[in-house]
C-alpha angles and dihedrals in degrees: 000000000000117000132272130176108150127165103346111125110227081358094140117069137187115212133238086245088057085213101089129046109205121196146159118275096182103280089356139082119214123209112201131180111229092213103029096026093215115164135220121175124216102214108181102113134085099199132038116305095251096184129005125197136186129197126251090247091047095236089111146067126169114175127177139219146201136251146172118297107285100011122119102257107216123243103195118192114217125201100222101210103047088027101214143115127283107159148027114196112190114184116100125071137219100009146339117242096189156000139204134162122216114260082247093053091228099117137028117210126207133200115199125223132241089312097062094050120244136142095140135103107229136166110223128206125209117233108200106172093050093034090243143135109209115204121217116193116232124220129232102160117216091345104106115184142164104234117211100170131035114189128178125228107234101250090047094240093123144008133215131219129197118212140190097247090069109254141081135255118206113197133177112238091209095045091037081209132127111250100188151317146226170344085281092200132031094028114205119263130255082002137274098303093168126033128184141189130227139171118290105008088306116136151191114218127187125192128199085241082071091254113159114204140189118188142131134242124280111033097025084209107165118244102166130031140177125177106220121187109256128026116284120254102163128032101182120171122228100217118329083338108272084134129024149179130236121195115191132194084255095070101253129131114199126189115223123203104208099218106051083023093215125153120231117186110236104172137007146180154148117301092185133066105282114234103198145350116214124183119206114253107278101351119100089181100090133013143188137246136163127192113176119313094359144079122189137178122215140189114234107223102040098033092225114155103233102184134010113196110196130190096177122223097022140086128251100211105173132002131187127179108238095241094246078068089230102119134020106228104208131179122224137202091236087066098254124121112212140190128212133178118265108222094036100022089236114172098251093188137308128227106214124218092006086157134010104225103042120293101265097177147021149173141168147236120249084228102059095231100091136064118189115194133182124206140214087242091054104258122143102209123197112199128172129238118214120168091260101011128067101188130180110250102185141323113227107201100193102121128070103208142024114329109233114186139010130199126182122204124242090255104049093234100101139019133173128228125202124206144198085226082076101256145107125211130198118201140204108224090193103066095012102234138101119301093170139347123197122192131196134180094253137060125271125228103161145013131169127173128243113273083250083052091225094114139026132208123216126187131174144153093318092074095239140114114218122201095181093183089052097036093223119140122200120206100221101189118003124252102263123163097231094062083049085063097045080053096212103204106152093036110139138227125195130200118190112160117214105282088227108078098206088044087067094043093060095048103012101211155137148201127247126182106201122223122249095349088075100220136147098217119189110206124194098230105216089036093050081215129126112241093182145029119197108200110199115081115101099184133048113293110239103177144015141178142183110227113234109269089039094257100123140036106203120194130185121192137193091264096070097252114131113193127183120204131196114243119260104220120060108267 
């Protein structure tokens, strides 16, 4: 699994351990080791994980979600060390904004979001004889402000409050009174999104222009900076706080030593929906994705990112690795196609208007010589590779709408093309004309052919695989009505066959992600039944593949998360 925290506020967490980070993936919360990075998953909500707490003791977690407007949003309260679930509190709706547990451990408290009214700052008193909370107002007197952050001073005397506006407010909970404010002057940018306590007055402040602060009350006068990439979202000590952990909007998790105060990335993903996953030919050890305006290398085992290649302001819509291994082809929303190099993300060349409404899908040829591109007006475009020269070979103008998905055969003679027009095309790369087309009443979003290359597989938003040479149909999600409701038109279906062909002899199978169910199904092929069910995706899945050897499945969803599963037959 490689991280995502997104868009939570104090959504990453140390715990009390200090051995483990724990942090939202969507619906899911993900439990990590700092040392081993081992990995265990908390699956319990149905709708993004919106706030997360932890007891002072660390025995418990509690973590809350999102849902539609008026609808109860879920708490649901988590015992650590067994991780699973012991509660489900259903009483807010909408949403809920926050969570904290008592230092005793003895009571969780929740804050509900938009639908339960707030927009106040207010002290509360626990009534336990008449099983009550009591508010009291505070006053701040003309000062008006939109808080995004609460932190408590360590001996309980004040609390501090980060606002949009850029400043912090310090007020007394017996007094119920404001003690002061600032910085009074430089404010901090995009607001103080993350606020922590240390000993003495001192702070950590985050801002959401990435900013990290250290200063002390009163004066908030920075001391110690550091500019991190996204704005900041979680500040969580690790201890006393010799040593702490910043999660930003961009999906990176850095690791601060208090006394140098420099930041080291620890983890790092997406924070965008992922558009496609490439492995390398015949290497399992490092793969491919872009989402947006990135791409990014990975290796597979550690999960480390090993290279981010980034055009800004554009859209990186399909990738494939040429099989020498020496560039990464990759397709872009401005219509150009460009090649970098694979090992120091060096820009190798660009061809320019390769197709007039954005590149939406490539291959390659095994070869080297050919690149095959797909466009957003329905062309299928051949164009030949020299070492200088990049030349347009032909344009074949079959398909009405965007073209989805391209596959090449092992030969290079031939490759198929599905659309969301509703058909599939299959080419001859020869002499560069139809050989078949197949239509079918959905839209395609992907099609590969069988390792022996005699027949092809197609799926799309109608939930179903499709063999047409075999006239089998797969029902890739059933029919429910609640996912009627969620009318879930654009999910997507994928289709990649085992890359070993007597592999696929022996078990005959192939991998479906489902749509917004947000499930990795295994089918066995000749059966039409599912085998396997991976559970940990909370977004569409937009993209799988199956690594070279058959020792990973790797998925990647709309929500930026990119999981890798082991296979589940002996290689």
């Amino acid at each position: 699994i490689f991280s995502l925290l997104g868009h939570v506020p104090t959504g990453l967490k140390c715990h009390p351990d200090q051995e483990h980070l724990i942090y939202p993936l969507g619906c899911t919360l993900l439990i990590q080791a700092l040392n081993t990075h081992e990995q265990n998953f908390l699956h319990g909500h149905n709708n993004n994980v919106s706030c997360l707490a932890i007891s002072k003791s660390g025995d418990y977690i509690a973590s809350g979600q999102v849902t539609f407007m008026g609808f109860k949003a879920d708490i649901i309260l988590w015992d650590y060390k067994k991780r699973e679930l012991i509660a489900r509190l259903s009483l807010h709706k909408g949403k809920i904004e926050a969570l904290a547990f008592s230092p005793n451990d003895l009571y969780l408290v929740s804050l509900g979001g938009p639908d339960d009214g707030s927009g106040t700052i207010r002290v509360w008193e626990l009534d336990l004889p008449n099983r009550k909370i009591w508010p009291t107002e505070c006053q701040t007197g003309q000062m008006k402000r939109i808080v995004m952050g609460i932190a408590m001073a360590n001996d309980d005397s004040f609390f501090y409050l980060g606002t949009t506006t850029g400043d912090i407010l310090k007020l007394n909970p017996k007094s119920k009174l404001l003690v002061d404010t600032g910085p009074a002057k430089d404010k901090f940018s995009l607001g103080v999104t993350a606020i922590r306590c240390l000993k003495m007055g001192d702070m950590l402040l985050g801002s959401g222009a990435g900013l990290l602060v250290f200063c002390k009350s009163p004066s908030y006068k920075t001391i110690k900076k550091i500019q991190l990439q996204g704005g900041i979202t979680s500040i969580t000590l690790r201890g006393e706080g010799h040593q702490f952990f910043v999660g930003t909007e961009e999906s990176h998790i850095y690791r601060v030593n208090f006394t140098d105060f420099k930041e080291t990335l620890i983890t790092t993903c997406h924070f965008e929906a992922v558009e496609d996953i490439v492995f390398p030919f015949g290497t399992s050890e490092l793969f491919a994705t872009c989402a947006k305006k990135d791409i990014r290398v990975w290796h597979t085992l550690s999960n480390r990112e090993l290279l981010r290649i980034t055009v800004p302001n554009m859209t990186c819509h399909g990738i494939d690795f040429m099989r020498d291994g020496k560039s990464i082809i990759s397709a872009w929303g401005d219509g150009r196609i460009r090649a970098f190099a694979p090992e120091t993300g060096r820009l190798m060349y660009v061809i320019n208007s390769a197709h007039r409404i954005g590149v939406t899908a490539i291959a390659t040829t095994s070869d080297c010589k050919r690149i095959i591109s797909g466009g957003g007006e329905g062309e299928v475009r051949v164009w030949q590779i020299g070492c200088q020269t990049q030349k347009l070979e032909e344009a074949l103008k079959e398909h009405k709408s965007s073209v989805s998905c391209i596959r090449v055969k092992r030969n290079n003679e031939e490759c198929v093309t599905a659309s969301t027009d509703g058909t599939c095309i299959i080419w001859d790369l020869v002499r560069l004309r139809r050989n078949q087309m197949i239509l079918a009443n959905t839209l395609f979003q992907c099609v590969c052919y069988h390792p022996e290359e005699f027949q092809i597989i197609t799926s799309g938003t109608d939930r179903k695989v499709r063999a047409p040479s075999k006239r089998q149909t797969l029902s890739g999600s059933r029919q429910t009505s609640h996912e009627v409701e969620a009318k879930d038109v654009g999910s997507r279906v994928h289709t990649p066959w085992h890359s070993d062909g007597s592999e696929a002899q022996r078990y005959d199978t192939l991998e479906v992600p489902g749509g917004n169910d947000h499930l990795v199904k295994v089918w066995d092929y000749n059966e039409g039944e599912v085998t396997h069910v991976g559970v940990g995706h909370s977004g569409n899945i937009t993209r799988i593949r199956i690594s070279p050897g058959n020792q990973y499945i790797v998925s990647v969803s709309a929500d930026g998360a990119i999981l890798r599963w082991k296979y589940p037959f002996a290689s």
